[in-house]
């Protein structure tokens, strides 16, 4: 994990430039429509703060965390809220959030660490709460382009969800990457309900 955090700390500008303006409206809207009015959201691995900014603009209360101190600095300035520098494993909240948004974030954890992280996310979510997670589609695990990735297929994500019986899959679908020149990359998107 530290190697991946180092990558983000050293490549802040490139990463921000490549993600901050990406149009993610469709999935954001799908997630927000499942939440109550004035919901409390955790942006879990917020990156540039693009999604946090969207959720705030829609009137939601948002906490945002990221493992990279440099990314947190940019995201705090960009969103206007303090983004906390914290690792996924440090999530300690209990039934605090109506929704947790983990867009292309927990995919940086090792596959063996995912059940514990997902359990912590479940504990932090209120009853009937919503969790969105996304992974690159496939069965690769290891370092790619200076960062650690765990890719998942439908079967693998279903096995992962079984480790946290309180969570049920509400929707599971595949999309193409929305970034320029990356349309051939596929993503596995999952909406879970507690």
PDB file of C-alpha atoms in Angstrom:
ATOM      1  CA  UNK A   1       0.000   0.000   0.000  1.00  0.00           C
ATOM      2  CA  UNK A   2       2.804   2.412   0.865  1.00  0.00           C
ATOM      3  CA  UNK A   3       4.267   2.074  -2.634  1.00  0.00           C
ATOM      4  CA  UNK A   4       0.897   3.101  -4.125  1.00  0.00           C
ATOM      5  CA  UNK A   5       0.585   6.066  -1.722  1.00  0.00           C
ATOM      6  CA  UNK A   6       4.118   7.143  -2.686  1.00  0.00           C
ATOM      7  CA  UNK A   7       3.072   6.995  -6.345  1.00  0.00           C
ATOM      8  CA  UNK A   8       0.140   9.346  -5.700  1.00  0.00           C
ATOM      9  CA  UNK A   9       2.241  11.697  -3.560  1.00  0.00           C
ATOM     10  CA  UNK A  10       4.807  11.935  -6.381  1.00  0.00           C
ATOM     11  CA  UNK A  11       2.325  12.171  -9.275  1.00  0.00           C
ATOM     12  CA  UNK A  12      -0.360  14.455  -7.855  1.00  0.00           C
ATOM     13  CA  UNK A  13      -0.644  16.813 -10.812  1.00  0.00           C
ATOM     14  CA  UNK A  14      -0.807  14.056 -13.449  1.00  0.00           C
ATOM     15  CA  UNK A  15      -3.407  12.132 -11.456  1.00  0.00           C
ATOM     16  CA  UNK A  16      -5.556  15.199 -10.707  1.00  0.00           C
ATOM     17  CA  UNK A  17      -5.384  16.418 -14.315  1.00  0.00           C
ATOM     18  CA  UNK A  18      -6.528  13.004 -15.539  1.00  0.00           C
ATOM     19  CA  UNK A  19      -9.465  12.563 -13.163  1.00  0.00           C
ATOM     20  CA  UNK A  20     -10.834  15.833 -11.773  1.00  0.00           C
ATOM     21  CA  UNK A  21     -12.877  16.758 -14.873  1.00  0.00           C
ATOM     22  CA  UNK A  22     -14.053  13.251 -15.797  1.00  0.00           C
ATOM     23  CA  UNK A  23     -17.830  13.154 -16.267  1.00  0.00           C
ATOM     24  CA  UNK A  24     -19.100  10.624 -13.759  1.00  0.00           C
ATOM     25  CA  UNK A  25     -22.629  12.049 -13.559  1.00  0.00           C
ATOM     26  CA  UNK A  26     -24.527   8.878 -14.461  1.00  0.00           C
ATOM     27  CA  UNK A  27     -23.127   6.728 -11.642  1.00  0.00           C
ATOM     28  CA  UNK A  28     -23.118   9.609  -9.139  1.00  0.00           C
ATOM     29  CA  UNK A  29     -26.824  10.165  -9.888  1.00  0.00           C
ATOM     30  CA  UNK A  30     -27.615   6.446  -9.509  1.00  0.00           C
ATOM     31  CA  UNK A  31     -25.897   6.429  -6.087  1.00  0.00           C
ATOM     32  CA  UNK A  32     -27.498   9.666  -4.841  1.00  0.00           C
ATOM     33  CA  UNK A  33     -31.005   8.593  -5.846  1.00  0.00           C
ATOM     34  CA  UNK A  34     -30.722   5.658  -3.420  1.00  0.00           C
ATOM     35  CA  UNK A  35     -29.940   7.933  -0.465  1.00  0.00           C
ATOM     36  CA  UNK A  36     -32.313   9.823   1.833  1.00  0.00           C
ATOM     37  CA  UNK A  37     -32.578  13.625   1.704  1.00  0.00           C
ATOM     38  CA  UNK A  38     -29.661  15.294   3.560  1.00  0.00           C
ATOM     39  CA  UNK A  39     -27.773  11.988   3.627  1.00  0.00           C
ATOM     40  CA  UNK A  40     -24.324  11.746   5.193  1.00  0.00           C
ATOM     41  CA  UNK A  41     -21.771  10.363   2.714  1.00  0.00           C
ATOM     42  CA  UNK A  42     -18.201   9.124   3.127  1.00  0.00           C
ATOM     43  CA  UNK A  43     -16.044   9.551   0.018  1.00  0.00           C
ATOM     44  CA  UNK A  44     -13.685   6.668   0.791  1.00  0.00           C
ATOM     45  CA  UNK A  45     -10.455   7.312  -1.116  1.00  0.00           C
ATOM     46  CA  UNK A  46     -11.649  10.591  -2.616  1.00  0.00           C
ATOM     47  CA  UNK A  47      -8.724  11.296  -4.947  1.00  0.00           C
ATOM     48  CA  UNK A  48      -9.086  14.725  -6.543  1.00  0.00           C
ATOM     49  CA  UNK A  49     -12.319  15.425  -4.664  1.00  0.00           C
ATOM     50  CA  UNK A  50     -14.386  15.429  -7.880  1.00  0.00           C
ATOM     51  CA  UNK A  51     -17.180  13.309  -6.383  1.00  0.00           C
ATOM     52  CA  UNK A  52     -17.099  15.020  -2.971  1.00  0.00           C
ATOM     53  CA  UNK A  53     -17.589  18.363  -4.740  1.00  0.00           C
ATOM     54  CA  UNK A  54     -20.573  16.928  -6.652  1.00  0.00           C
ATOM     55  CA  UNK A  55     -22.178  15.501  -3.487  1.00  0.00           C
ATOM     56  CA  UNK A  56     -21.710  18.800  -1.612  1.00  0.00           C
ATOM     57  CA  UNK A  57     -23.255  20.710  -4.539  1.00  0.00           C
ATOM     58  CA  UNK A  58     -26.326  18.459  -4.241  1.00  0.00           C
ATOM     59  CA  UNK A  59     -26.709  19.426  -0.577  1.00  0.00           C
ATOM     60  CA  UNK A  60     -25.328  16.280   1.045  1.00  0.00           C
ATOM     61  CA  UNK A  61     -23.074  16.204   4.110  1.00  0.00           C
ATOM     62  CA  UNK A  62     -19.719  14.668   3.152  1.00  0.00           C
ATOM     63  CA  UNK A  63     -16.629  13.354   4.898  1.00  0.00           C
ATOM     64  CA  UNK A  64     -13.717  12.624   2.576  1.00  0.00           C
ATOM     65  CA  UNK A  65     -10.544  10.648   3.223  1.00  0.00           C
ATOM     66  CA  UNK A  66      -7.545   9.601   1.155  1.00  0.00           C
ATOM     67  CA  UNK A  67      -4.298   7.775   1.894  1.00  0.00           C
ATOM     68  CA  UNK A  68      -2.115  10.293   0.052  1.00  0.00           C
ATOM     69  CA  UNK A  69      -1.279  13.442   2.027  1.00  0.00           C
ATOM     70  CA  UNK A  70      -0.532  15.361  -1.191  1.00  0.00           C
ATOM     71  CA  UNK A  71      -3.877  14.372  -2.716  1.00  0.00           C
ATOM     72  CA  UNK A  72      -5.662  15.383   0.527  1.00  0.00           C
ATOM     73  CA  UNK A  73      -4.099  18.827   0.307  1.00  0.00           C
ATOM     74  CA  UNK A  74      -5.360  19.374  -3.244  1.00  0.00           C
ATOM     75  CA  UNK A  75      -8.794  17.851  -2.549  1.00  0.00           C
ATOM     76  CA  UNK A  76      -9.278  19.997   0.583  1.00  0.00           C
ATOM     77  CA  UNK A  77      -8.634  23.136  -1.437  1.00  0.00           C
ATOM     78  CA  UNK A  78     -10.758  21.952  -4.375  1.00  0.00           C
ATOM     79  CA  UNK A  79     -13.791  20.883  -2.324  1.00  0.00           C
ATOM     80  CA  UNK A  80     -13.694  23.489   0.434  1.00  0.00           C
ATOM     81  CA  UNK A  81     -13.828  20.836   3.184  1.00  0.00           C
ATOM     82  CA  UNK A  82     -10.975  19.287   5.158  1.00  0.00           C
ATOM     83  CA  UNK A  83     -10.035  15.965   3.555  1.00  0.00           C
ATOM     84  CA  UNK A  84      -8.577  13.637   6.153  1.00  0.00           C
ATOM     85  CA  UNK A  85      -5.372  11.706   5.454  1.00  0.00           C
ATOM     86  CA  UNK A  86      -6.307   8.167   6.498  1.00  0.00           C
ATOM     87  CA  UNK A  87      -5.878   4.591   5.290  1.00  0.00           C
ATOM     88  CA  UNK A  88      -8.837   2.297   4.545  1.00  0.00           C
ATOM     89  CA  UNK A  89      -7.879   0.064   7.481  1.00  0.00           C
ATOM     90  CA  UNK A  90      -8.228   3.058   9.835  1.00  0.00           C
ATOM     91  CA  UNK A  91     -11.987   3.410   9.283  1.00  0.00           C
ATOM     92  CA  UNK A  92     -13.463   3.192  12.804  1.00  0.00           C
ATOM     93  CA  UNK A  93     -16.879   4.879  12.526  1.00  0.00           C
ATOM     94  CA  UNK A  94     -19.994   2.951  13.549  1.00  0.00           C
ATOM     95  CA  UNK A  95     -23.319   3.404  11.710  1.00  0.00           C
ATOM     96  CA  UNK A  96     -22.442   6.988  10.803  1.00  0.00           C
ATOM     97  CA  UNK A  97     -23.010   7.122   7.034  1.00  0.00           C
ATOM     98  CA  UNK A  98     -26.086   6.755   4.847  1.00  0.00           C
ATOM     99  CA  UNK A  99     -23.770   6.050   1.933  1.00  0.00           C
ATOM    100  CA  UNK A 100     -20.126   5.187   1.295  1.00  0.00           C
ATOM    101  CA  UNK A 101     -18.660   5.992  -2.103  1.00  0.00           C
ATOM    102  CA  UNK A 102     -15.483   4.022  -2.911  1.00  0.00           C
ATOM    103  CA  UNK A 103     -14.938   4.843  -6.568  1.00  0.00           C
ATOM    104  CA  UNK A 104     -11.759   3.204  -7.924  1.00  0.00           C
ATOM    105  CA  UNK A 105     -10.211   3.331  -4.457  1.00  0.00           C
ATOM    106  CA  UNK A 106     -10.283   0.060  -2.504  1.00  0.00           C
ATOM    107  CA  UNK A 107      -8.985  -1.643  -5.657  1.00  0.00           C
ATOM    108  CA  UNK A 108      -5.531  -0.581  -4.402  1.00  0.00           C
ATOM    109  CA  UNK A 109      -5.797  -2.954  -1.421  1.00  0.00           C
ATOM    110  CA  UNK A 110      -4.560  -6.530  -1.632  1.00  0.00           C
ATOM    111  CA  UNK A 111      -7.309  -9.062  -2.318  1.00  0.00           C
ATOM    112  CA  UNK A 112      -6.690 -10.647   1.101  1.00  0.00           C
ATOM    113  CA  UNK A 113      -7.310  -7.258   2.783  1.00  0.00           C
ATOM    114  CA  UNK A 114     -10.622  -6.575   1.033  1.00  0.00           C
ATOM    115  CA  UNK A 115     -12.898  -8.603   3.379  1.00  0.00           C
ATOM    116  CA  UNK A 116     -11.668  -6.627   6.430  1.00  0.00           C
ATOM    117  CA  UNK A 117     -12.005  -3.292   4.596  1.00  0.00           C
ATOM    118  CA  UNK A 118     -15.488  -4.163   3.364  1.00  0.00           C
ATOM    119  CA  UNK A 119     -16.465  -5.210   6.903  1.00  0.00           C
ATOM    120  CA  UNK A 120     -15.280  -1.826   8.258  1.00  0.00           C
ATOM    121  CA  UNK A 121     -17.309  -0.088   5.529  1.00  0.00           C
ATOM    122  CA  UNK A 122     -20.365  -2.110   6.518  1.00  0.00           C
ATOM    123  CA  UNK A 123     -19.951  -1.218  10.208  1.00  0.00           C
ATOM    124  CA  UNK A 124     -19.599   2.478   9.306  1.00  0.00           C
ATOM    125  CA  UNK A 125     -22.837   2.393   7.285  1.00  0.00           C
ATOM    126  CA  UNK A 126     -26.273   2.903   8.829  1.00  0.00           C
ATOM    127  CA  UNK A 127     -28.889   0.182   8.522  1.00  0.00           C
ATOM    128  CA  UNK A 128     -30.330   0.194   4.973  1.00  0.00           C
ATOM    129  CA  UNK A 129     -27.314   2.278   3.872  1.00  0.00           C
ATOM    130  CA  UNK A 130     -25.731   2.147   0.425  1.00  0.00           C
ATOM    131  CA  UNK A 131     -22.129   1.362  -0.558  1.00  0.00           C
ATOM    132  CA  UNK A 132     -20.709   1.893  -4.052  1.00  0.00           C
ATOM    133  CA  UNK A 133     -17.451   0.139  -4.991  1.00  0.00           C
ATOM    134  CA  UNK A 134     -15.653  -0.218  -8.319  1.00  0.00           C
ATOM    135  CA  UNK A 135     -12.755  -2.286  -9.602  1.00  0.00           C
ATOM    136  CA  UNK A 136     -10.961  -2.696 -12.885  1.00  0.00           C
ATOM    137  CA  UNK A 137     -12.481  -5.755 -14.532  1.00  0.00           C
ATOM    138  CA  UNK A 138     -10.395  -8.918 -14.581  1.00  0.00           C
ATOM    139  CA  UNK A 139      -8.413 -11.252 -12.366  1.00  0.00           C
ATOM    140  CA  UNK A 140      -5.056  -9.457 -12.171  1.00  0.00           C
ATOM    141  CA  UNK A 141      -3.512  -8.739  -8.778  1.00  0.00           C
ATOM    142  CA  UNK A 142      -0.205  -6.957  -8.368  1.00  0.00           C
ATOM    143  CA  UNK A 143       1.689  -3.849  -9.418  1.00  0.00           C
ATOM    144  CA  UNK A 144       0.746  -2.038 -12.592  1.00  0.00           C
ATOM    145  CA  UNK A 145       2.127   1.383 -13.614  1.00  0.00           C
ATOM    146  CA  UNK A 146       3.658   2.004 -10.181  1.00  0.00           C
ATOM    147  CA  UNK A 147       0.526   1.151  -8.163  1.00  0.00           C
ATOM    148  CA  UNK A 148      -0.958  -1.979  -6.627  1.00  0.00           C
ATOM    149  CA  UNK A 149      -4.248  -3.209  -8.119  1.00  0.00           C
ATOM    150  CA  UNK A 150      -6.741  -5.932  -7.354  1.00  0.00           C
ATOM    151  CA  UNK A 151      -9.003  -6.455 -10.368  1.00  0.00           C
ATOM    152  CA  UNK A 152     -12.242  -8.386  -9.903  1.00  0.00           C
ATOM    153  CA  UNK A 153     -14.783 -10.250 -12.023  1.00  0.00           C
ATOM    154  CA  UNK A 154     -18.478 -10.691 -11.177  1.00  0.00           C
ATOM    155  CA  UNK A 155     -17.726 -14.073  -9.585  1.00  0.00           C
ATOM    156  CA  UNK A 156     -14.854 -12.708  -7.488  1.00  0.00           C
ATOM    157  CA  UNK A 157     -16.858  -9.749  -6.200  1.00  0.00           C
ATOM    158  CA  UNK A 158     -19.771 -12.041  -5.280  1.00  0.00           C
ATOM    159  CA  UNK A 159     -17.344 -14.180  -3.252  1.00  0.00           C
ATOM    160  CA  UNK A 160     -16.001 -11.046  -1.565  1.00  0.00           C
ATOM    161  CA  UNK A 161     -19.498  -9.845  -0.628  1.00  0.00           C
ATOM    162  CA  UNK A 162     -20.262 -13.247   0.958  1.00  0.00           C
ATOM    163  CA  UNK A 163     -17.586 -12.431   3.584  1.00  0.00           C
ATOM    164  CA  UNK A 164     -19.859  -9.656   4.916  1.00  0.00           C
ATOM    165  CA  UNK A 165     -23.315 -11.275   5.186  1.00  0.00           C
ATOM    166  CA  UNK A 166     -25.007  -8.006   6.215  1.00  0.00           C
ATOM    167  CA  UNK A 167     -24.411  -6.661   2.702  1.00  0.00           C
ATOM    168  CA  UNK A 168     -26.479  -7.554  -0.335  1.00  0.00           C
ATOM    169  CA  UNK A 169     -25.751  -6.725  -3.966  1.00  0.00           C
ATOM    170  CA  UNK A 170     -28.368  -4.286  -5.220  1.00  0.00           C
ATOM    171  CA  UNK A 171     -26.824  -3.734  -8.660  1.00  0.00           C
ATOM    172  CA  UNK A 172     -23.742  -5.061 -10.458  1.00  0.00           C
ATOM    173  CA  UNK A 173     -22.731  -3.852 -13.912  1.00  0.00           C
ATOM    174  CA  UNK A 174     -19.775  -3.295 -16.228  1.00  0.00           C
ATOM    175  CA  UNK A 175     -18.830   0.024 -17.814  1.00  0.00           C
ATOM    176  CA  UNK A 176     -16.076   1.246 -20.101  1.00  0.00           C
ATOM    177  CA  UNK A 177     -13.531   3.732 -18.785  1.00  0.00           C
ATOM    178  CA  UNK A 178     -14.785   7.297 -19.312  1.00  0.00           C
ATOM    179  CA  UNK A 179     -11.317   8.880 -19.541  1.00  0.00           C
ATOM    180  CA  UNK A 180      -9.985   9.911 -22.950  1.00  0.00           C
ATOM    181  CA  UNK A 181      -8.123   7.118 -24.702  1.00  0.00           C
ATOM    182  CA  UNK A 182      -9.113   4.522 -22.071  1.00  0.00           C
ATOM    183  CA  UNK A 183     -12.455   3.376 -23.525  1.00  0.00           C
ATOM    184  CA  UNK A 184     -11.203  -0.189 -23.995  1.00  0.00           C
ATOM    185  CA  UNK A 185     -10.656  -0.595 -20.225  1.00  0.00           C
ATOM    186  CA  UNK A 186     -13.610  -2.120 -18.414  1.00  0.00           C
ATOM    187  CA  UNK A 187     -14.815  -1.469 -14.865  1.00  0.00           C
ATOM    188  CA  UNK A 188     -16.900  -3.564 -12.515  1.00  0.00           C
ATOM    189  CA  UNK A 189     -19.383  -1.401 -10.582  1.00  0.00           C
ATOM    190  CA  UNK A 190     -21.291  -2.635  -7.544  1.00  0.00           C
ATOM    191  CA  UNK A 191     -23.990  -1.054  -5.392  1.00  0.00           C
ATOM    192  CA  UNK A 192     -24.478  -2.785  -2.046  1.00  0.00           C
ATOM    193  CA  UNK A 193     -27.184  -2.319   0.562  1.00  0.00           C
ATOM    194  CA  UNK A 194     -26.773  -3.052   4.252  1.00  0.00           C
TER     195      UNK A 194
END
